[in-house]
Tab-separated table of C-alpha atoms in Angstrom:
chain	number	residue	atom	x	y	z
A	267	MET	CA	-4.031	0.079	-23.047
A	268	ASP	CA	-6.238	1.607	-25.714
A	269	LYS	CA	-9.607	1.310	-23.973
A	270	GLU	CA	-12.551	3.536	-23.197
A	271	LEU	CA	-11.883	4.915	-19.723
A	272	VAL	CA	-14.068	6.170	-16.873
A	273	ILE	CA	-12.219	7.720	-13.936
A	274	VAL	CA	-13.299	7.447	-10.298
A	275	ILE	CA	-12.023	10.376	-8.242
A	276	ASP	CA	-11.564	9.320	-4.624
A	277	PHE	CA	-12.303	11.758	-1.793
A	278	GLY	CA	-11.475	9.287	0.970
A	279	GLY	CA	-14.713	7.274	1.101
A	280	GLN	CA	-14.896	3.523	1.684
A	281	TYR	CA	-16.585	2.520	-1.567
A	282	ASN	CA	-14.117	3.710	-4.229
A	283	GLN	CA	-13.151	0.181	-5.313
A	284	LEU	CA	-16.769	-0.904	-5.364
A	285	VAL	CA	-17.713	1.977	-7.671
A	286	ALA	CA	-14.906	1.026	-10.067
A	287	ARG	CA	-15.951	-2.633	-10.008
A	288	ARG	CA	-19.552	-1.752	-10.792
A	289	VAL	CA	-18.419	0.325	-13.777
A	290	ARG	CA	-16.319	-2.567	-15.045
A	291	GLU	CA	-19.343	-4.840	-14.736
A	292	CYS	CA	-20.803	-2.591	-17.456
A	293	ASN	CA	-17.804	-3.710	-19.591
A	294	VAL	CA	-16.219	-0.284	-19.267
A	295	TYR	CA	-12.636	0.076	-18.014
A	296	CYS	CA	-12.301	2.194	-14.881
A	297	GLU	CA	-9.426	3.458	-12.717
A	298	ILE	CA	-9.277	5.225	-9.336
A	299	TYR	CA	-7.368	8.470	-8.758
A	300	SER	CA	-6.995	10.784	-5.775
A	301	TYR	CA	-8.832	14.112	-5.757
A	302	LYS	CA	-5.337	15.662	-5.605
A	303	THR	CA	-4.572	14.441	-9.140
A	304	GLU	CA	-3.836	17.394	-11.414
A	305	LEU	CA	-6.666	18.329	-13.747
A	306	GLU	CA	-4.276	18.362	-16.716
A	307	LYS	CA	-3.358	14.726	-16.037
A	308	ILE	CA	-7.035	13.739	-15.934
A	309	GLN	CA	-7.714	15.616	-19.148
A	310	ALA	CA	-4.715	13.983	-20.859
A	311	MET	CA	-6.169	10.521	-20.122
A	312	ASN	CA	-9.171	11.498	-22.256
A	313	PRO	CA	-11.802	9.810	-20.057
A	314	LYS	CA	-15.308	9.235	-21.357
A	315	GLY	CA	-16.708	10.029	-17.912
A	316	ILE	CA	-15.762	11.021	-14.358
A	317	ILE	CA	-17.346	9.772	-11.119
A	318	LEU	CA	-16.843	11.654	-7.842
A	319	THR	CA	-17.085	9.275	-4.869
A	320	GLY	CA	-18.008	9.651	-1.225
A	321	GLY	CA	-15.865	11.119	1.535
A	322	PRO	CA	-15.812	11.357	5.337
A	323	SER	CA	-16.035	15.176	5.621
A	324	SER	CA	-18.558	17.952	5.050
A	325	CYS	CA	-17.773	19.655	1.743
A	326	TYR	CA	-18.249	23.150	3.222
A	327	GLU	CA	-15.703	22.666	6.025
A	328	GLU	CA	-12.344	24.390	5.824
A	329	GLY	CA	-9.720	21.999	4.473
A	330	ALA	CA	-12.274	19.497	3.149
A	331	ALA	CA	-11.335	17.464	0.067
A	332	THR	CA	-12.359	19.350	-3.051
A	333	CYS	CA	-11.763	19.699	-6.779
A	334	SER	CA	-11.329	22.505	-9.283
A	335	PRO	CA	-14.506	24.134	-10.703
A	336	ARG	CA	-12.837	23.627	-14.104
A	337	LEU	CA	-13.524	19.901	-13.768
A	338	PHE	CA	-17.160	20.643	-14.588
A	339	GLU	CA	-16.213	22.687	-17.653
A	340	LEU	CA	-14.201	20.047	-19.522
A	341	GLY	CA	-17.214	18.809	-21.466
A	342	ILE	CA	-16.748	15.354	-19.874
A	343	PRO	CA	-19.852	13.845	-18.195
A	344	VAL	CA	-19.564	13.919	-14.383
A	345	LEU	CA	-21.526	11.862	-11.848
A	346	GLY	CA	-21.284	12.823	-8.173
A	347	LEU	CA	-22.122	10.167	-5.564
A	348	CYS	CA	-23.009	11.143	-1.959
A	349	TYR	CA	-20.143	13.484	-0.929
A	350	GLY	CA	-19.345	13.892	-4.634
A	351	ALA	CA	-22.942	15.020	-5.261
A	352	GLN	CA	-22.807	17.536	-2.426
A	353	LEU	CA	-19.418	18.839	-3.539
A	354	MET	CA	-20.659	19.344	-7.096
A	355	HIS	CA	-23.520	21.550	-5.911
A	356	HIS	CA	-21.386	23.333	-3.317
A	357	ILE	CA	-18.822	24.326	-5.967
A	358	LEU	CA	-21.374	25.260	-8.625
A	359	GLY	CA	-23.425	27.608	-6.459
A	360	GLY	CA	-25.903	25.403	-4.601
A	361	ARG	CA	-26.207	25.091	-0.819
A	362	VAL	CA	-25.235	22.090	1.297
A	363	GLN	CA	-25.963	22.006	5.011
A	364	ARG	CA	-26.361	19.694	7.985
A	365	ALA	CA	-29.637	17.757	7.959
A	366	GLU	CA	-31.939	17.713	10.964
A	367	VAL	CA	-32.352	13.948	10.545
A	368	ARG	CA	-29.545	11.689	9.392
A	369	GLU	CA	-30.547	9.251	6.657
A	370	TYR	CA	-28.886	5.871	7.005
A	371	GLY	CA	-29.782	2.484	5.586
A	372	LYS	CA	-32.320	1.216	3.082
A	373	THR	CA	-34.630	4.047	2.008
A	374	GLU	CA	-37.453	4.292	-0.507
A	375	VAL	CA	-36.590	6.833	-3.196
A	376	GLU	CA	-39.059	8.344	-5.641
A	377	VAL	CA	-37.327	8.888	-9.008
A	378	ASP	CA	-38.215	10.858	-12.118
A	379	ARG	CA	-37.988	8.296	-14.906
A	380	SER	CA	-37.676	11.015	-17.546
A	381	SER	CA	-34.051	11.371	-16.378
A	382	VAL	CA	-31.580	9.302	-18.377
A	383	LEU	CA	-30.157	8.043	-15.051
A	384	PHE	CA	-33.419	6.367	-14.132
A	385	GLN	CA	-34.447	4.778	-17.401
A	386	ASN	CA	-35.794	1.262	-16.728
A	387	VAL	CA	-35.737	1.988	-12.963
A	388	SER	CA	-38.892	1.602	-10.833
A	389	ALA	CA	-40.646	4.858	-9.922
A	390	HIS	CA	-40.216	3.938	-6.251
A	391	THR	CA	-36.990	2.058	-5.610
A	392	ILE	CA	-34.959	1.044	-2.554
A	393	CYS	CA	-31.574	2.772	-2.165
A	394	TRP	CA	-28.815	2.876	0.446
A	395	MET	CA	-28.484	6.234	2.191
A	396	SER	CA	-25.611	7.307	4.437
A	397	HIS	CA	-25.370	11.054	5.026
A	398	PHE	CA	-25.542	13.782	7.683
A	399	ASP	CA	-25.489	16.653	5.172
A	400	TYR	CA	-27.958	17.238	2.366
A	401	ILE	CA	-28.342	19.435	-0.708
A	402	ALA	CA	-30.637	22.193	0.587
A	403	GLN	CA	-30.605	24.075	-2.702
A	404	THR	CA	-29.492	22.798	-6.099
A	405	ALA	CA	-26.915	24.692	-8.135
A	406	PRO	CA	-28.220	26.937	-10.973
A	407	GLY	CA	-29.253	24.955	-14.066
A	408	PHE	CA	-30.006	21.740	-12.141
A	409	ARG	CA	-33.382	20.072	-11.675
A	410	THR	CA	-34.306	17.599	-8.957
A	411	VAL	CA	-34.950	14.083	-10.318
A	412	ALA	CA	-35.282	12.028	-7.099
A	413	LYS	CA	-36.414	12.591	-3.512
A	414	THR	CA	-37.198	10.785	-0.271
A	415	ALA	CA	-39.383	11.616	2.715
A	416	ASN	CA	-36.417	13.294	4.451
A	417	CYS	CA	-34.222	14.270	1.502
A	418	PRO	CA	-35.708	16.782	-0.958
A	419	VAL	CA	-32.800	16.341	-3.407
A	420	ALA	CA	-31.900	12.653	-3.597
A	421	ALA	CA	-30.693	13.212	-7.183
A	422	ALA	CA	-30.343	16.207	-9.493
A	423	GLU	CA	-29.123	16.774	-13.037
A	424	CYS	CA	-28.012	19.434	-15.470
A	425	ALA	CA	-28.509	17.329	-18.590
A	426	GLU	CA	-27.374	20.159	-20.863
A	427	LYS	CA	-23.866	19.956	-19.358
A	428	ASN	CA	-23.978	16.186	-18.612
A	429	LEU	CA	-23.654	16.796	-14.855
A	430	TYR	CA	-25.451	14.378	-12.520
A	431	ALA	CA	-25.602	14.104	-8.734
A	432	ILE	CA	-26.924	11.194	-6.630
A	433	GLN	CA	-27.166	11.515	-2.844
A	434	PHE	CA	-27.347	7.741	-2.213
A	435	HIS	CA	-24.950	4.894	-3.046
A	436	PRO	CA	-25.888	3.110	-6.316
A	437	GLU	CA	-22.756	0.951	-6.119
A	438	VAL	CA	-23.815	-1.137	-3.079
A	439	LEU	CA	-26.065	-4.174	-3.356
A	440	HIS	CA	-28.549	-2.637	-0.905
A	441	THR	CA	-29.505	-0.215	-3.705
A	442	THR	CA	-31.630	-2.704	-5.611
A	443	GLU	CA	-31.423	-1.019	-9.033
A	444	GLY	CA	-28.094	0.745	-8.581
A	445	SER	CA	-26.357	-1.215	-11.330
A	446	LYS	CA	-28.969	0.033	-13.824
A	447	MET	CA	-28.277	3.630	-12.778
A	448	LEU	CA	-24.514	3.282	-13.233
A	449	TYR	CA	-25.074	1.499	-16.553
A	450	ASN	CA	-27.308	4.391	-17.661
A	451	PHE	CA	-24.504	6.818	-16.853
A	452	VAL	CA	-21.495	5.042	-18.379
A	453	ARG	CA	-23.215	3.486	-21.372
A	454	GLY	CA	-25.981	6.089	-21.900
A	455	VAL	CA	-24.635	9.493	-20.843
A	456	CYS	CA	-20.928	8.783	-21.473
A	457	GLY	CA	-21.633	6.826	-24.668
A	458	CYS	CA	-19.255	3.973	-23.823
A	459	SER	CA	-19.614	0.961	-26.117
A	460	GLY	CA	-18.421	-1.602	-23.521
A	461	ASP	CA	-15.105	-2.818	-24.948
A	462	TRP	CA	-13.632	-4.073	-21.662
A	463	ARG	CA	-13.900	-7.867	-21.875
A	464	MET	CA	-11.728	-10.622	-20.470
A	465	ASP	CA	-11.468	-12.640	-23.692
A	466	SER	CA	-9.830	-9.682	-25.457
A	467	PHE	CA	-7.756	-8.973	-22.320
A	468	VAL	CA	-6.190	-12.441	-22.531
A	469	GLU	CA	-5.503	-12.188	-26.242
A	470	GLU	CA	-3.967	-8.712	-26.046
A	471	ASN	CA	-1.866	-9.423	-22.948
A	472	VAL	CA	-0.453	-12.705	-24.236
A	473	ALA	CA	0.717	-10.860	-27.356
A	474	ALA	CA	2.115	-7.941	-25.307
A	475	ILE	CA	3.997	-10.246	-22.901
A	476	ARG	CA	5.438	-12.268	-25.776
A	477	GLU	CA	6.726	-9.094	-27.394
A	478	LYS	CA	8.147	-7.708	-24.134
A	479	VAL	CA	9.900	-10.906	-23.043
A	480	GLY	CA	11.326	-11.864	-26.432
A	481	ASN	CA	13.912	-14.561	-25.709
A	482	GLY	CA	14.274	-13.598	-22.046
A	483	LYS	CA	13.970	-15.795	-18.952
A	484	VAL	CA	11.049	-15.278	-16.571
A	485	LEU	CA	10.758	-16.191	-12.883
A	486	CYS	CA	7.446	-16.441	-10.967
A	487	ALA	CA	6.707	-17.089	-7.285
A	488	LEU	CA	3.740	-19.464	-7.432
A	489	SER	CA	1.676	-19.766	-4.242
A	490	GLY	CA	-1.137	-21.856	-5.710
A	491	GLY	CA	-3.640	-19.097	-4.999
A	492	VAL	CA	-5.890	-17.695	-7.706
A	493	ASP	CA	-3.821	-14.594	-8.536
A	494	SER	CA	-0.407	-16.233	-8.864
A	495	SER	CA	-1.906	-19.236	-10.694
A	496	VAL	CA	-3.631	-17.071	-13.307
A	497	ALA	CA	-0.488	-14.954	-13.738
A	498	ALA	CA	1.609	-18.108	-14.215
A	499	VAL	CA	-0.736	-19.612	-16.822
A	500	LEU	CA	-0.907	-16.295	-18.693
A	501	LEU	CA	2.904	-16.207	-18.836
A	502	SER	CA	3.075	-19.878	-19.778
A	503	LYS	CA	0.705	-19.256	-22.674
A	504	ALA	CA	2.899	-16.362	-23.809
A	505	VAL	CA	6.458	-17.712	-23.359
A	506	GLY	CA	6.223	-21.413	-22.406
A	507	GLN	CA	9.473	-22.970	-21.204
A	508	GLN	CA	11.101	-19.566	-20.753
A	509	LEU	CA	9.080	-19.403	-17.508
A	510	THR	CA	10.211	-20.967	-14.229
A	511	CYS	CA	7.726	-21.123	-11.347
A	512	VAL	CA	9.004	-21.594	-7.795
A	513	PHE	CA	6.410	-22.986	-5.394
A	514	VAL	CA	7.444	-22.593	-1.749
A	515	ASP	CA	5.525	-25.081	0.410
A	516	HIS	CA	5.861	-23.520	3.861
A	517	GLY	CA	3.775	-26.190	5.576
A	518	LEU	CA	0.962	-23.741	6.291
A	519	LEU	CA	-1.248	-24.646	3.327
A	520	ARG	CA	-4.622	-26.361	3.421
A	521	LYS	CA	-4.763	-30.156	3.504
A	522	ASN	CA	-3.141	-31.754	0.426
A	523	GLU	CA	-2.839	-28.328	-1.228
A	524	GLY	CA	0.861	-28.655	-1.983
A	525	ASP	CA	0.243	-31.884	-3.907
A	526	GLU	CA	-2.753	-30.330	-5.699
A	527	VAL	CA	-0.667	-27.370	-6.889
A	528	GLU	CA	2.066	-29.706	-8.127
A	529	ALA	CA	-0.506	-31.864	-9.934
A	530	VAL	CA	-1.732	-28.813	-11.872
A	531	PHE	CA	1.581	-27.051	-12.588
A	532	GLY	CA	4.202	-29.777	-12.206
A	533	PRO	CA	5.600	-32.159	-14.847
A	534	GLN	CA	2.332	-34.134	-15.023
A	535	GLY	CA	0.250	-30.977	-15.513
A	536	ASN	CA	-0.983	-29.361	-18.724
A	537	TYR	CA	1.161	-26.230	-18.762
A	538	GLN	CA	4.432	-25.465	-20.484
A	539	LEU	CA	6.703	-24.169	-17.739
A	540	ASN	CA	9.518	-25.229	-15.441
A	541	PHE	CA	8.099	-26.059	-12.003
A	542	ILE	CA	10.184	-26.166	-8.814
A	543	ARG	CA	8.625	-27.213	-5.513
A	544	VAL	CA	10.535	-26.373	-2.342
A	545	ASN	CA	9.415	-28.349	0.712
A	546	ALA	CA	10.375	-25.960	3.513
A	547	GLN	CA	7.838	-26.942	6.170
A	548	GLN	CA	10.306	-27.740	8.947
A	549	ARG	CA	12.270	-24.570	8.310
A	550	PHE	CA	9.142	-22.430	8.820
A	551	TYR	CA	8.008	-24.347	11.915
A	552	GLU	CA	11.406	-23.754	13.534
A	553	LYS	CA	11.262	-20.029	12.788
A	554	LEU	CA	7.766	-19.815	14.304
A	555	ALA	CA	8.552	-21.779	17.472
A	556	SER	CA	7.328	-19.947	20.604
A	557	VAL	CA	6.008	-16.989	18.563
A	558	THR	CA	2.447	-15.995	19.495
A	559	GLU	CA	2.037	-12.346	18.407
A	560	PRO	CA	0.058	-12.227	15.111
A	561	GLU	CA	1.978	-9.444	13.353
A	562	ARG	CA	5.319	-11.028	14.241
A	563	LYS	CA	4.104	-14.338	12.797
A	564	ARG	CA	3.098	-12.545	9.582
A	565	LYS	CA	6.509	-10.900	9.265
A	566	ILE	CA	8.452	-14.098	9.970
A	567	ILE	CA	6.454	-16.034	7.373
A	568	GLY	CA	6.751	-13.258	4.764
A	569	GLU	CA	10.474	-12.736	5.281
A	570	GLU	CA	11.278	-16.447	5.318
A	571	PHE	CA	9.259	-16.940	2.137
A	572	ILE	CA	11.414	-14.342	0.391
A	573	ARG	CA	14.639	-15.918	1.730
A	574	VAL	CA	13.639	-19.365	0.410
A	575	PHE	CA	12.592	-17.868	-2.914
A	576	GLU	CA	15.916	-16.004	-3.189
A	577	GLU	CA	17.900	-19.192	-2.550
A	578	GLU	CA	16.063	-21.000	-5.354
A	579	ALA	CA	16.418	-18.019	-7.667
A	580	LYS	CA	20.202	-17.992	-7.162
A	581	LYS	CA	20.356	-21.620	-8.320
A	582	ILE	CA	18.579	-20.613	-11.535
A	583	GLY	CA	20.916	-17.685	-12.169
A	584	ALA	CA	20.142	-14.346	-13.762
A	585	VAL	CA	16.628	-13.889	-15.126
A	586	ASP	CA	15.263	-11.043	-17.204
A	587	PHE	CA	11.791	-10.687	-15.679
A	588	LEU	CA	10.166	-11.327	-12.307
A	589	VAL	CA	6.397	-12.023	-12.359
A	590	GLN	CA	4.130	-10.848	-9.542
A	591	GLY	CA	0.435	-11.605	-9.076
A	592	THR	CA	-0.391	-8.031	-8.042
A	593	ILE	CA	-4.055	-7.145	-8.586
A	594	TYR	CA	-5.780	-3.750	-8.573
A	595	PRO	CA	-7.011	-3.804	-4.928
A	596	ASP	CA	-3.385	-4.442	-3.847
A	597	VAL	CA	-2.388	-1.252	-5.637
A	598	VAL	CA	-5.275	0.847	-4.301
A	599	GLU	CA	-5.050	-0.419	-0.706
A	600	SER	CA	-1.309	0.210	-0.638
A	601	GLY	CA	-2.000	3.892	-1.239
A	602	LEU	CA	-0.912	3.977	-4.882
A	603	GLY	CA	-4.292	4.242	-6.556
A	604	GLY	CA	-6.622	6.519	-4.652
A	605	GLU	CA	-7.030	8.731	-1.614
A	606	SER	CA	-8.408	6.345	1.009
A	607	ALA	CA	-6.129	5.452	3.889
A	608	VAL	CA	-3.574	2.669	3.462
A	609	ILE	CA	-5.403	-0.440	4.697
A	610	LYS	CA	-2.508	-2.882	4.753
A	611	SER	CA	0.870	-3.542	3.242
A	612	HIS	CA	0.835	-6.110	0.453
A	613	HIS	CA	3.666	-8.510	-0.301
A	614	ASN	CA	2.929	-7.980	-3.998
A	615	VAL	CA	3.423	-4.202	-3.872
A	616	GLY	CA	6.944	-3.156	-2.986
A	617	GLY	CA	7.862	-6.345	-1.112
A	618	LEU	CA	10.445	-7.507	-3.629
A	619	PRO	CA	13.308	-9.902	-2.919
A	620	ASP	CA	16.529	-7.957	-2.357
A	621	HIS	CA	18.982	-10.329	-3.965
A	622	VAL	CA	17.272	-11.694	-7.069
A	623	ASP	CA	18.993	-10.578	-10.242
A	624	PHE	CA	16.310	-9.416	-12.673
A	625	LYS	CA	15.835	-6.496	-15.049
A	626	GLU	CA	12.126	-5.778	-14.900
A	627	ILE	CA	8.867	-6.747	-13.189
A	628	ILE	CA	5.857	-8.089	-15.064
A	629	GLU	CA	2.491	-7.650	-13.331
A	630	PRO	CA	-0.033	-8.939	-15.866
A	631	LEU	CA	-3.034	-8.675	-13.497
A	632	ARG	CA	-2.205	-5.293	-11.990
A	633	ASN	CA	-5.305	-3.617	-13.456
A	634	LEU	CA	-7.809	-6.356	-12.538
A	635	PHE	CA	-10.198	-6.908	-9.634
A	636	LYS	CA	-10.498	-10.420	-8.175
A	637	ASP	CA	-13.688	-11.286	-10.071
A	638	GLU	CA	-11.962	-10.255	-13.317
A	639	VAL	CA	-8.936	-12.411	-12.444
A	640	ARG	CA	-11.284	-15.393	-12.087
A	641	LYS	CA	-12.823	-14.641	-15.494
A	642	VAL	CA	-9.333	-14.546	-17.026
A	643	GLY	CA	-8.607	-17.892	-15.360
A	644	LEU	CA	-11.668	-19.433	-16.985
A	645	GLU	CA	-10.712	-17.902	-20.345
A	646	LEU	CA	-7.305	-19.563	-19.988
A	647	GLY	CA	-8.908	-22.948	-19.291
A	648	ILE	CA	-7.687	-23.239	-15.687
A	649	PRO	CA	-9.735	-25.860	-13.751
A	650	GLU	CA	-12.783	-24.342	-12.047
A	651	ASN	CA	-11.860	-25.763	-8.640
A	652	LEU	CA	-8.649	-23.720	-8.770
A	653	VAL	CA	-10.229	-20.582	-10.240
A	654	PHE	CA	-12.921	-20.506	-7.544
A	655	ARG	CA	-10.628	-21.580	-4.730
A	656	GLN	CA	-11.401	-19.935	-1.401
A	657	PRO	CA	-9.425	-16.755	-0.589
A	658	PHE	CA	-6.337	-17.725	1.379
A	659	PRO	CA	-4.003	-15.334	3.230
A	660	GLY	CA	-0.310	-15.116	2.362
A	661	PRO	CA	0.755	-16.339	5.836
A	662	GLY	CA	-1.611	-19.276	5.367
A	663	LEU	CA	-2.683	-21.270	8.407
A	664	GLY	CA	-0.156	-19.319	10.471
A	665	ILE	CA	-2.872	-16.755	11.149
A	666	ARG	CA	-5.670	-19.306	11.470
A	667	ILE	CA	-3.892	-20.878	14.437
A	668	ILE	CA	-4.232	-18.626	17.473
A	669	GLY	CA	-0.982	-18.556	19.436
A	670	GLU	CA	2.087	-20.655	18.703
A	671	VAL	CA	2.248	-22.584	15.434
A	672	THR	CA	3.320	-26.224	15.614
A	673	ALA	CA	3.201	-29.126	13.167
A	674	GLU	CA	0.553	-30.813	15.354
A	675	LYS	CA	-1.676	-27.712	15.369
A	676	VAL	CA	-1.308	-27.394	11.601
A	677	ARG	CA	-2.498	-30.989	11.194
A	678	ILE	CA	-5.529	-30.332	13.427
A	679	VAL	CA	-6.665	-27.236	11.557
A	680	GLN	CA	-5.970	-28.837	8.154
A	681	ASP	CA	-8.170	-31.838	8.987
A	682	ALA	CA	-10.957	-29.711	10.484
A	683	ASP	CA	-10.923	-27.291	7.560
A	684	ALA	CA	-11.001	-30.116	5.004
A	685	ILE	CA	-14.123	-31.591	6.649
A	686	TYR	CA	-15.754	-28.146	6.799
A	687	ARG	CA	-15.104	-27.416	3.116
A	688	GLU	CA	-16.250	-30.899	2.088
A	689	GLU	CA	-19.578	-30.567	3.942
A	690	ILE	CA	-20.191	-27.025	2.647
A	691	ALA	CA	-19.707	-28.325	-0.906
A	692	LYS	CA	-22.050	-31.297	-0.244
A	693	ALA	CA	-24.687	-28.838	0.961
A	694	GLY	CA	-24.345	-26.883	-2.300
A	695	LEU	CA	-23.153	-23.756	-0.475
A	696	ASP	CA	-19.599	-23.561	-1.803
A	697	ARG	CA	-20.436	-20.934	-4.459
A	698	GLU	CA	-22.958	-19.082	-2.271
A	699	ILE	CA	-20.679	-18.298	0.675
A	700	ASN	CA	-17.871	-15.891	-0.231
A	701	GLN	CA	-15.364	-17.180	2.323
A	702	TYR	CA	-15.414	-20.001	4.859
A	703	PHE	CA	-12.706	-21.779	6.837
A	704	ALA	CA	-11.845	-23.438	10.126
A	705	ALA	CA	-9.451	-21.891	12.644
A	706	LEU	CA	-7.833	-23.387	15.731
A	707	THR	CA	-8.384	-21.362	18.881
A	708	ASN	CA	-5.864	-21.292	21.693
A	709	MET	CA	-8.612	-22.359	24.097
A	710	ARG	CA	-8.684	-25.819	25.617
A	711	SER	CA	-11.706	-27.034	27.509
A	712	VAL	CA	-13.034	-30.031	29.383
A	713	GLY	CA	-15.160	-32.520	27.462
A	714	VAL	CA	-16.464	-36.062	27.718
A	715	MET	CA	-15.792	-38.617	24.960
A	716	GLY	CA	-16.415	-42.345	25.418
A	717	ASP	CA	-17.147	-41.882	29.151
A	718	GLU	CA	-13.697	-40.360	29.579
A	719	ARG	CA	-12.737	-36.827	30.513
A	720	THR	CA	-10.934	-34.890	27.770
A	721	TYR	CA	-9.075	-31.600	27.799
A	722	ASP	CA	-8.689	-30.589	24.164
A	723	TYR	CA	-8.897	-27.732	21.669
A	724	ALA	CA	-11.872	-25.796	20.345
A	725	VAL	CA	-12.142	-25.283	16.582
A	726	ALA	CA	-13.878	-22.114	15.362
A	727	LEU	CA	-15.799	-22.097	12.070
A	728	ARG	CA	-16.028	-18.867	10.070
A	729	ALA	CA	-18.291	-18.165	7.064
A	730	VAL	CA	-19.111	-14.741	5.621
A	731	ASN	CA	-20.917	-13.166	2.707
A	732	THR	CA	-19.370	-10.037	1.253
A	733	VAL	CA	-19.053	-8.049	-1.962
A	734	ASP	CA	-15.741	-6.287	-1.456
A	735	PHE	CA	-14.260	-7.995	1.681
A	736	MET	CA	-14.181	-4.549	3.322
A	737	THR	CA	-17.445	-5.310	5.123
A	738	ALA	CA	-18.960	-8.746	5.672
A	739	GLU	CA	-21.978	-10.437	7.224
A	740	THR	CA	-22.046	-13.869	8.815
A	741	ALA	CA	-23.424	-16.542	6.501
A	742	GLU	CA	-26.568	-18.186	7.878
A	743	ILE	CA	-25.722	-21.870	7.524
A	744	SER	CA	-28.552	-24.256	8.396
A	745	TRP	CA	-28.486	-25.934	11.775
A	746	ASP	CA	-28.450	-29.409	10.204
A	747	VAL	CA	-25.315	-28.623	8.189
A	748	LEU	CA	-23.532	-27.128	11.209
A	749	LYS	CA	-24.409	-30.157	13.339
A	750	ARG	CA	-23.093	-32.519	10.685
A	751	ILE	CA	-19.815	-30.557	10.392
A	752	THR	CA	-19.428	-30.434	14.173
A	753	SER	CA	-20.051	-34.148	14.592
A	754	ARG	CA	-17.503	-35.070	11.934
A	755	ILE	CA	-14.787	-32.755	13.252
A	756	ILE	CA	-15.123	-33.983	16.841
A	757	ASN	CA	-15.233	-37.633	15.783
A	758	GLU	CA	-12.539	-37.536	13.094
A	759	VAL	CA	-9.999	-34.918	14.252
A	760	ALA	CA	-7.827	-35.907	17.203
A	761	HIS	CA	-7.463	-33.437	20.105
A	762	VAL	CA	-10.631	-31.470	19.289
A	763	ASN	CA	-13.620	-31.752	21.637
A	764	ARG	CA	-15.519	-28.542	20.899
A	765	VAL	CA	-16.644	-26.636	17.779
A	766	VAL	CA	-17.943	-23.032	17.804
A	767	TYR	CA	-19.431	-20.917	15.001
A	768	ASP	CA	-18.294	-17.283	14.819
A	769	VAL	CA	-21.235	-14.962	14.089
A	770	THR	CA	-19.279	-11.681	14.234
A	771	SER	CA	-19.708	-9.336	11.290
A	772	LYS	CA	-16.962	-7.124	9.820
A	773	PRO	CA	-16.764	-4.572	11.371
A	774	PRO	CA	-16.281	-4.929	14.296
A	775	GLY	CA	-14.414	-8.184	13.631
A	776	THR	CA	-12.085	-9.036	10.766
A	777	ILE	CA	-12.666	-11.979	8.455
A	778	GLU	CA	-9.435	-13.713	9.447
A	779	PHE	CA	-8.750	-14.376	13.127
A	780	GLU	CA	-5.301	-12.778	13.212
């Protein structure tokens, strides 16, 4: 990919993906690499700029993550953020030490607007601080360009060498003008023109896929989610009827979702491809009978999905290429892109079917974040309701039903969730809330309906706002909307007599229930 490149070097902090996303929002392509990456490899990639991210350690401790002093001598602009800022000064002859007062949270920062980093930034701006250590003395050749009441060096620069250090986190939304600062670095200091755009991505990738596939046959596992749908349409645009999409309906989808996916991609849809729907609901329910442990449910669903997919693939015969909807966070979180700990295993990274005969994998979205995937979907003309579909886990409703999964419980949660989503859309909140869904608890309680005693299930509603899905805050839905949703669920969904709203943030909770 012949694009301008900015590299994020990851020292184990939690915001590496967010930094890369913010750079891409400046229309500049960005990738994440571990601090252990050899300097020669970084140099060979010819980046226009390098950003050093945060980390959990103190840079002066023995064994702390570090980098070669030669990194600062390559002539490539470098921006250090938080730990990266401290490390830069520590290596180049400054002094970093433990602060008497930890700075955490929203903090007013006074900036020197003569610095290129702070052009068009308010003289006093709100930033997000999170540090125990501080830069007590800047490295030779640096000047201080920002400070707070407790932090004498909130930012420093050596403009002559294009070296910049920021103690706070410009990448998070809490830093109100952080996007301007990152834009000033990548577009101003690094001189990037901003050639990373999704319209050109579609055009270039369709041509590249067409050339790679030639006359070959392509097989795609289509879940109906955003990633696999965009990957399928991209391949369809490139190779048409050479593509076969297998949609495994495991009976754990949202209400009517199987039919909706078939309407878009099946014979009556607008796309050139061969569509196969496998109705395997009963098969999955039997496998899940009596299983209550969440991780075991996940594994059963994942393994059975692959078995069903393999059986369909064998009917098709040998194919040349297998398509996967892998996206960049899958790669990074699986430990292949940066230094941060492996968060979870992804079915799209390494979880390949064992017995499907194919020559090569195509992962057309491997370098994209979710928001970029949605932009590609719009560029391809995919319906907006599909492009902006709510995030949905691979195991589906299997992990939104606490305890054993049964056909009856699936029906309950499908009906409750459909009402919830319908009312959120009516209230005009469907694009404001990042994720919302109904889950079925394993709790049954006494209620009174029509003067009769009931003993039925409680449905839990979840709604969160988040930027990166690594942290999340509960969405504050109005009381009127919640009452309307509750009334409809209790009146319209059999065997539910109680509705609760989960107000737990992440952390300590997770977004999904299991």
